[in-house]
Short mmCIF file of C-alpha atoms in Angstrom, two decimals:
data_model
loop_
_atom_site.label_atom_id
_atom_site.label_comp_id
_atom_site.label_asym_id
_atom_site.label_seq_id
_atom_site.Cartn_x
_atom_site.Cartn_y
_atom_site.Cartn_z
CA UNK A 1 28.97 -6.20 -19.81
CA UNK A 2 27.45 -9.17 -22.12
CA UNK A 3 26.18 -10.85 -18.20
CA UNK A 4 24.56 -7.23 -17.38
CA UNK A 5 22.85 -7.34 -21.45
CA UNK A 6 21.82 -11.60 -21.06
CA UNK A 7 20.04 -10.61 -17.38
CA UNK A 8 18.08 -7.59 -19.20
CA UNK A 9 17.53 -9.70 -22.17
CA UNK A 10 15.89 -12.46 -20.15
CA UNK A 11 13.49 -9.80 -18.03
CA UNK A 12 10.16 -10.36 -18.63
CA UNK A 13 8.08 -6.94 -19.80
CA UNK A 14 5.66 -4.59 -18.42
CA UNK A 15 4.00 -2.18 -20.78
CA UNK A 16 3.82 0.80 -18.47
CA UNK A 17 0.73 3.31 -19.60
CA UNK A 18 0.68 6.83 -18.77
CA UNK A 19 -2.07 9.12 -17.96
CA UNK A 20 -3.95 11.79 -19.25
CA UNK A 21 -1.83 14.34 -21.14
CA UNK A 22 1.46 13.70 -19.78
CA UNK A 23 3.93 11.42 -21.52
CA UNK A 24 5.91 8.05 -20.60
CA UNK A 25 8.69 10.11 -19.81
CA UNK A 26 6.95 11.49 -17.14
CA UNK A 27 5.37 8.01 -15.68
CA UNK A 28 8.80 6.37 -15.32
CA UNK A 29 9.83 9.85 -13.21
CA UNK A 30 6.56 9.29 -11.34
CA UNK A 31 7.34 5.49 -10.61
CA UNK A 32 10.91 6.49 -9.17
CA UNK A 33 9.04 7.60 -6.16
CA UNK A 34 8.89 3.35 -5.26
CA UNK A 35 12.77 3.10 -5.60
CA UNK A 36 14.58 2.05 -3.19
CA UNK A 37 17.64 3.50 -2.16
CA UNK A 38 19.87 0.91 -3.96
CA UNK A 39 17.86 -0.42 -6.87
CA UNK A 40 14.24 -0.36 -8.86
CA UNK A 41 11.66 -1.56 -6.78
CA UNK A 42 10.60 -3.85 -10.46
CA UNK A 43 14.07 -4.36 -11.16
CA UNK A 44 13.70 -8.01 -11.74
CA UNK A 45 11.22 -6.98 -15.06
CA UNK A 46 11.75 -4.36 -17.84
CA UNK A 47 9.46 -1.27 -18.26
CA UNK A 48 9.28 -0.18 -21.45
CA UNK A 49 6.96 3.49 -21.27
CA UNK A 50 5.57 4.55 -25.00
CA UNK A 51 3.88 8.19 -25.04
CA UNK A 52 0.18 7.83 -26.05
CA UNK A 53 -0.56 8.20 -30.14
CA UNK A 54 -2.27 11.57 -30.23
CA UNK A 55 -0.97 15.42 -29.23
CA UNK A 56 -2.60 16.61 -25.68
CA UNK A 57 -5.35 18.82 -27.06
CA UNK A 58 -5.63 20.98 -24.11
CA UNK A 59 -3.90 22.22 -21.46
CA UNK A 60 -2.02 19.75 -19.35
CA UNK A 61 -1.32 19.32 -15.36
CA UNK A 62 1.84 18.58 -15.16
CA UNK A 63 2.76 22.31 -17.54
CA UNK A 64 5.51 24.22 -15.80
CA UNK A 65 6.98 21.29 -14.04
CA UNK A 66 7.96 18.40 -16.54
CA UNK A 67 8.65 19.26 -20.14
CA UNK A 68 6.46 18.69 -23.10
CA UNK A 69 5.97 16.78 -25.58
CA UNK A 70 2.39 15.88 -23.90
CA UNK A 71 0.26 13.20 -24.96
CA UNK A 72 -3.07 11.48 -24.48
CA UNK A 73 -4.04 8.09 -25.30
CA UNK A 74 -7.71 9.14 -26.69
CA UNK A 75 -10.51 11.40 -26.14
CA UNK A 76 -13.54 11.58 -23.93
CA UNK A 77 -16.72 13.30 -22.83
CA UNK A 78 -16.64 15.13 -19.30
CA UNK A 79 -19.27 11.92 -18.07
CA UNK A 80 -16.55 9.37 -19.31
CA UNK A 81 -19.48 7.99 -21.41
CA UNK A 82 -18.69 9.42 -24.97
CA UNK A 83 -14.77 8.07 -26.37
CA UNK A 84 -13.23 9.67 -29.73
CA UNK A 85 -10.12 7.46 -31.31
CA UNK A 86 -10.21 4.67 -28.56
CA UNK A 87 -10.42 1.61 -31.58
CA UNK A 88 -7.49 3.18 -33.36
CA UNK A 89 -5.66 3.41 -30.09
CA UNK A 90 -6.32 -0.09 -29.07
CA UNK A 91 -5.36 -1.30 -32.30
CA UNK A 92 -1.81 0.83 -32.05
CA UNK A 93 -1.11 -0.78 -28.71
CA UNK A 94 -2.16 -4.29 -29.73
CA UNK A 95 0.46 -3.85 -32.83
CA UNK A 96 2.86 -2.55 -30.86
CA UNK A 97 2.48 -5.24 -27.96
CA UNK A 98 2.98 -8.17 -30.71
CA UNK A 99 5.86 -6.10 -32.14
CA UNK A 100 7.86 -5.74 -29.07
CA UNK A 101 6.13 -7.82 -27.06
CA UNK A 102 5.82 -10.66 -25.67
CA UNK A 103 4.75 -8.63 -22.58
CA UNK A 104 4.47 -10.10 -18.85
CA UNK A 105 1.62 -7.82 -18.06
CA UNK A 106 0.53 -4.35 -17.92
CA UNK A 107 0.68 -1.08 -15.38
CA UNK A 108 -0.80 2.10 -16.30
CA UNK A 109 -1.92 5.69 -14.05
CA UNK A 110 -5.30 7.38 -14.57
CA UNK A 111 -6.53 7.10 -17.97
CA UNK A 112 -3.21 4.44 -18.78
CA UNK A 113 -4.64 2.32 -16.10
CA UNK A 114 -8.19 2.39 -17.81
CA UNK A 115 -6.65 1.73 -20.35
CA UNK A 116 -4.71 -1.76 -19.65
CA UNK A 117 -7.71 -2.87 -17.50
CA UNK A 118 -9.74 -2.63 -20.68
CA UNK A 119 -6.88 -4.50 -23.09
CA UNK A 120 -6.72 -6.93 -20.50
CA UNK A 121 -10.39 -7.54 -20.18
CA UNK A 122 -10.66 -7.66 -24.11
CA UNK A 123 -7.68 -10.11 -23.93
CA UNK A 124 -9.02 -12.39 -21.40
CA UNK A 125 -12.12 -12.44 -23.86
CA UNK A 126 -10.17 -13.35 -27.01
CA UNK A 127 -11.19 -10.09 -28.67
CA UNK A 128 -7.80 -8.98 -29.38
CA UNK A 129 -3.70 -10.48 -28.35
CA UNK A 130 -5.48 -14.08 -29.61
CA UNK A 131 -1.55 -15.14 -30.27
CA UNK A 132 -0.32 -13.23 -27.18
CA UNK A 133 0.15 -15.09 -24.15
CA UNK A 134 -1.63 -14.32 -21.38
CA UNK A 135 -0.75 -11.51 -19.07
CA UNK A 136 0.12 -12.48 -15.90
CA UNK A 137 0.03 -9.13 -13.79
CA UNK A 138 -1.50 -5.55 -13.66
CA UNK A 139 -0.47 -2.61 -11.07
CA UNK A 140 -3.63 -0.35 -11.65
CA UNK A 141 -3.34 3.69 -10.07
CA UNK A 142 -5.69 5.71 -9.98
CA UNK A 143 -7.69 3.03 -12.56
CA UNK A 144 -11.53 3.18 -13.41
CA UNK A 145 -13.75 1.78 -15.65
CA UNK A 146 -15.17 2.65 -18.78
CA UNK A 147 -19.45 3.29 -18.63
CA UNK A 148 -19.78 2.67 -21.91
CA UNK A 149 -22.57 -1.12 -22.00
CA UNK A 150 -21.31 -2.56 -25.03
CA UNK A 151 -17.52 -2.04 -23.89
CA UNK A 152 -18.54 -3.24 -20.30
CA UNK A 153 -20.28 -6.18 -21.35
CA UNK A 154 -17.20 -7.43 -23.03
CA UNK A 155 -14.17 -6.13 -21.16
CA UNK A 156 -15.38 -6.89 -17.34
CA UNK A 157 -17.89 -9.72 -18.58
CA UNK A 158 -16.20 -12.03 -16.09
CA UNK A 159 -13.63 -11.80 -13.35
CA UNK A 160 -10.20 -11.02 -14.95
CA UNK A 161 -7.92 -13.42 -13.70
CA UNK A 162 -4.81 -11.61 -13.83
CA UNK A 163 -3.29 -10.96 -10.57
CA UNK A 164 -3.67 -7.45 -9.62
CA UNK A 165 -2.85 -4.81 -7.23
CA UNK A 166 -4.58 -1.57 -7.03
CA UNK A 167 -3.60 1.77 -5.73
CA UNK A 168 -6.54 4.09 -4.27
CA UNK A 169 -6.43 7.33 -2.83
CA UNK A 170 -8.63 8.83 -0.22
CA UNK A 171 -8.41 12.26 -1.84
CA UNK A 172 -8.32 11.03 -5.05
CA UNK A 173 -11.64 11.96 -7.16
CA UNK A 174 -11.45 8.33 -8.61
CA UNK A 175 -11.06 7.25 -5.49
CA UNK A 176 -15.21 5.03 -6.23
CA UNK A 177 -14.26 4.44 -9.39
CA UNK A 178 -10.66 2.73 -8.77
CA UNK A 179 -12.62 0.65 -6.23
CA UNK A 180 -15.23 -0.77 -9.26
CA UNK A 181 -12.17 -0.95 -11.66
CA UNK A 182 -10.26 -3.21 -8.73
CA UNK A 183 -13.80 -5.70 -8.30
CA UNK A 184 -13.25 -6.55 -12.17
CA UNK A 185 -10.27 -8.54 -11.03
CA UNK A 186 -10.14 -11.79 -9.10
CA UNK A 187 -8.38 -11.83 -5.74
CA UNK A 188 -7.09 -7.78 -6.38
CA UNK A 189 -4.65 -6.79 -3.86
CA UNK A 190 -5.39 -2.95 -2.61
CA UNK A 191 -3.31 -0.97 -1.30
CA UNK A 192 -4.81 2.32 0.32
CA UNK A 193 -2.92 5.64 0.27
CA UNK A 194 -4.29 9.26 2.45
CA UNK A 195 -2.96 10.82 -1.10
CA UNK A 196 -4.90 12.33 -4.00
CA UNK A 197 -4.61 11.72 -7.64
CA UNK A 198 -0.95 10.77 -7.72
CA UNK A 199 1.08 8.06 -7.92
CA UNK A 200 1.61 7.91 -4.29
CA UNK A 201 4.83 8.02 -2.07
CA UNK A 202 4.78 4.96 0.10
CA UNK A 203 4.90 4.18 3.85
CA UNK A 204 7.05 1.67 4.85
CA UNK A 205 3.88 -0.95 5.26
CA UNK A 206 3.35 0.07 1.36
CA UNK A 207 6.12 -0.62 -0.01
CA UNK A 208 6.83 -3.98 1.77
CA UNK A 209 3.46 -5.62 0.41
CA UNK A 210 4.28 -4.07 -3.19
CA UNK A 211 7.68 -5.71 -2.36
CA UNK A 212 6.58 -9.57 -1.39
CA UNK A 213 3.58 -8.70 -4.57
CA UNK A 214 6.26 -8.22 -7.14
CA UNK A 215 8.51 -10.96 -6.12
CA UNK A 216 5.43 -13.31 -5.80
CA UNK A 217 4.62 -12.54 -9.51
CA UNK A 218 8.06 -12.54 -10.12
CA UNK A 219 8.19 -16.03 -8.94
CA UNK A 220 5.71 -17.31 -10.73
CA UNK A 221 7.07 -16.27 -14.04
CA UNK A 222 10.36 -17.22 -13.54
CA UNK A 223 9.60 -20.56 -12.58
CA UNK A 224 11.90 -22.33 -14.67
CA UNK A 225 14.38 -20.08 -13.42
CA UNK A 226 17.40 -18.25 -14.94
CA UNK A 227 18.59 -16.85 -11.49
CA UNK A 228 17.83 -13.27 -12.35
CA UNK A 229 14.46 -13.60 -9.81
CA UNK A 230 16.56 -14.90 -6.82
CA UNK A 231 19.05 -12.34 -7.68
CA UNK A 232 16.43 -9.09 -7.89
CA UNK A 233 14.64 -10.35 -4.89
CA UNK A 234 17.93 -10.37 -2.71
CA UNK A 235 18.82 -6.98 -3.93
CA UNK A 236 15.59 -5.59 -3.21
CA UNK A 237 15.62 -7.30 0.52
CA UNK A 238 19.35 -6.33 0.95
CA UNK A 239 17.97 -2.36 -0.02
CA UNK A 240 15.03 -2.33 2.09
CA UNK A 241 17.14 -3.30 5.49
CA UNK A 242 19.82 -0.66 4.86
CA UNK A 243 17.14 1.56 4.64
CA UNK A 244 15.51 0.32 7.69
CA UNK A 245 18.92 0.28 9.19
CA UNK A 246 19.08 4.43 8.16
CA UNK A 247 16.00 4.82 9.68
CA UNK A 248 17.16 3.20 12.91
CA UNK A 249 20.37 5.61 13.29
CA UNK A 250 18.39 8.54 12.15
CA UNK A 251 16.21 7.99 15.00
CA UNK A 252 18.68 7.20 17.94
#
């Protein structure tokens, strides 16, 4: 029990963001669509999924099929142009990033993904986080970017060099967007989906370059190694040939 508590202890963090109206709750059901049949697909890191700081103030999507408590992480105009509450709200996060922090990066759906793009643009800018270390990864879904200049011409001022991988749907009305919000990064790894505004299901081809991503940033910040990396990574191979292994008998 005390090995299982030092291996979760020594994880490094992702601050996982969730979308419009919905609640953390409801991302970390969302994400269990990338697990694998015997473990997390991130299970060398530790999510940690906060709800957003304000009540949903309208109806939300996901009514009638997850429970409430529903939350959003600010407020905006129908043109994405006009934001009500977004200082506050990136001055919660930042205080709650140094509080439980130190986090290894940053993952967030829809307006969670706009979100962390923006704190990670401000970061990389030495706006905000100026004790923080720097975050070494972002998985972006369904991201965009904010319109509004004087947040632009801070935030995505230069390349963010975080490395990145960006889920973008061909149905997905952000599908534009998501592409702008993944050219704000440097080297972004894309991965295309034939699904809407989701957090996808993923083919086989999907999940095996979301695979070799995570364990690549996985590698890198475990460098000085504690063996949980090594570990994770063999756990995660081991899962994804017994599933090809399933697939084989179910198809003989």
């Amino acid at each position: 029990m005390e090995d299982i508590v030092e291996k979760e202890r020594k994880k490094e963090k992702i601050l996982c963001l969730h979308g419009f109206r919905t609640s953390g709750s409801f991302l970390r059901k969302q994400l269990s669509k990338w697990d694998l049949p015997t473990t997390s697909i991130f299970s060398q890191f530790h999510l940690d999924f906060p709800d957003g700081y304000f009540p949903a103030g309208g109806k939300s999507d996901i009514e009638g099929f997850f429970p409430p408590p529903y939350f959003e992480w600010f407020q905006h105009e129908k043109d994405f142009t006009v934001y009500t509450n977004l200082e506050e709200c990136v001055s919660n996060l930042c205080n709650y990033i140094i509080t439980n922090g130190p986090f290894h990066g940053l993952l967030g759906f829809s307006q969670g993904a706009c979100l962390a793009a923006l704190l990670l643009g401000y970061h990389a800018q030495g706006k905000i986080l100026k004790d923080h270390p720097p975050m070494k990864l972002f998985v972006s879904i369904s991201g965009t970017k904010f319109k509004d200049p004087s947040i632009c011409e801070v935030a995505y001022k230069d390349p963010i060099k975080v490395k990145s991988v960006h889920f973008i749907g061909a149905k997905d009305w952000l599908k534009l967007p998501s592409q702008e919000l993944a050219s704000a990064f440097e080297d972004p790894l894309i991965i295309n989906h034939p699904q809407g505004h989701t957090v996808p299901r993923l083919d086989e081809e999907a999940l095996k370059k979301l695979s070799n991503w995570i364990a690549d940033v996985g590698e890198a910040a475990l460098h000085v190694g504690n063996g949980v990396l090594n570990e994770n990574k063999s756990t995660i191979e081991k899962a994804q040939k017994d599933e090809s292994d399933s697939q084989e008998q179910e198809n003989k």
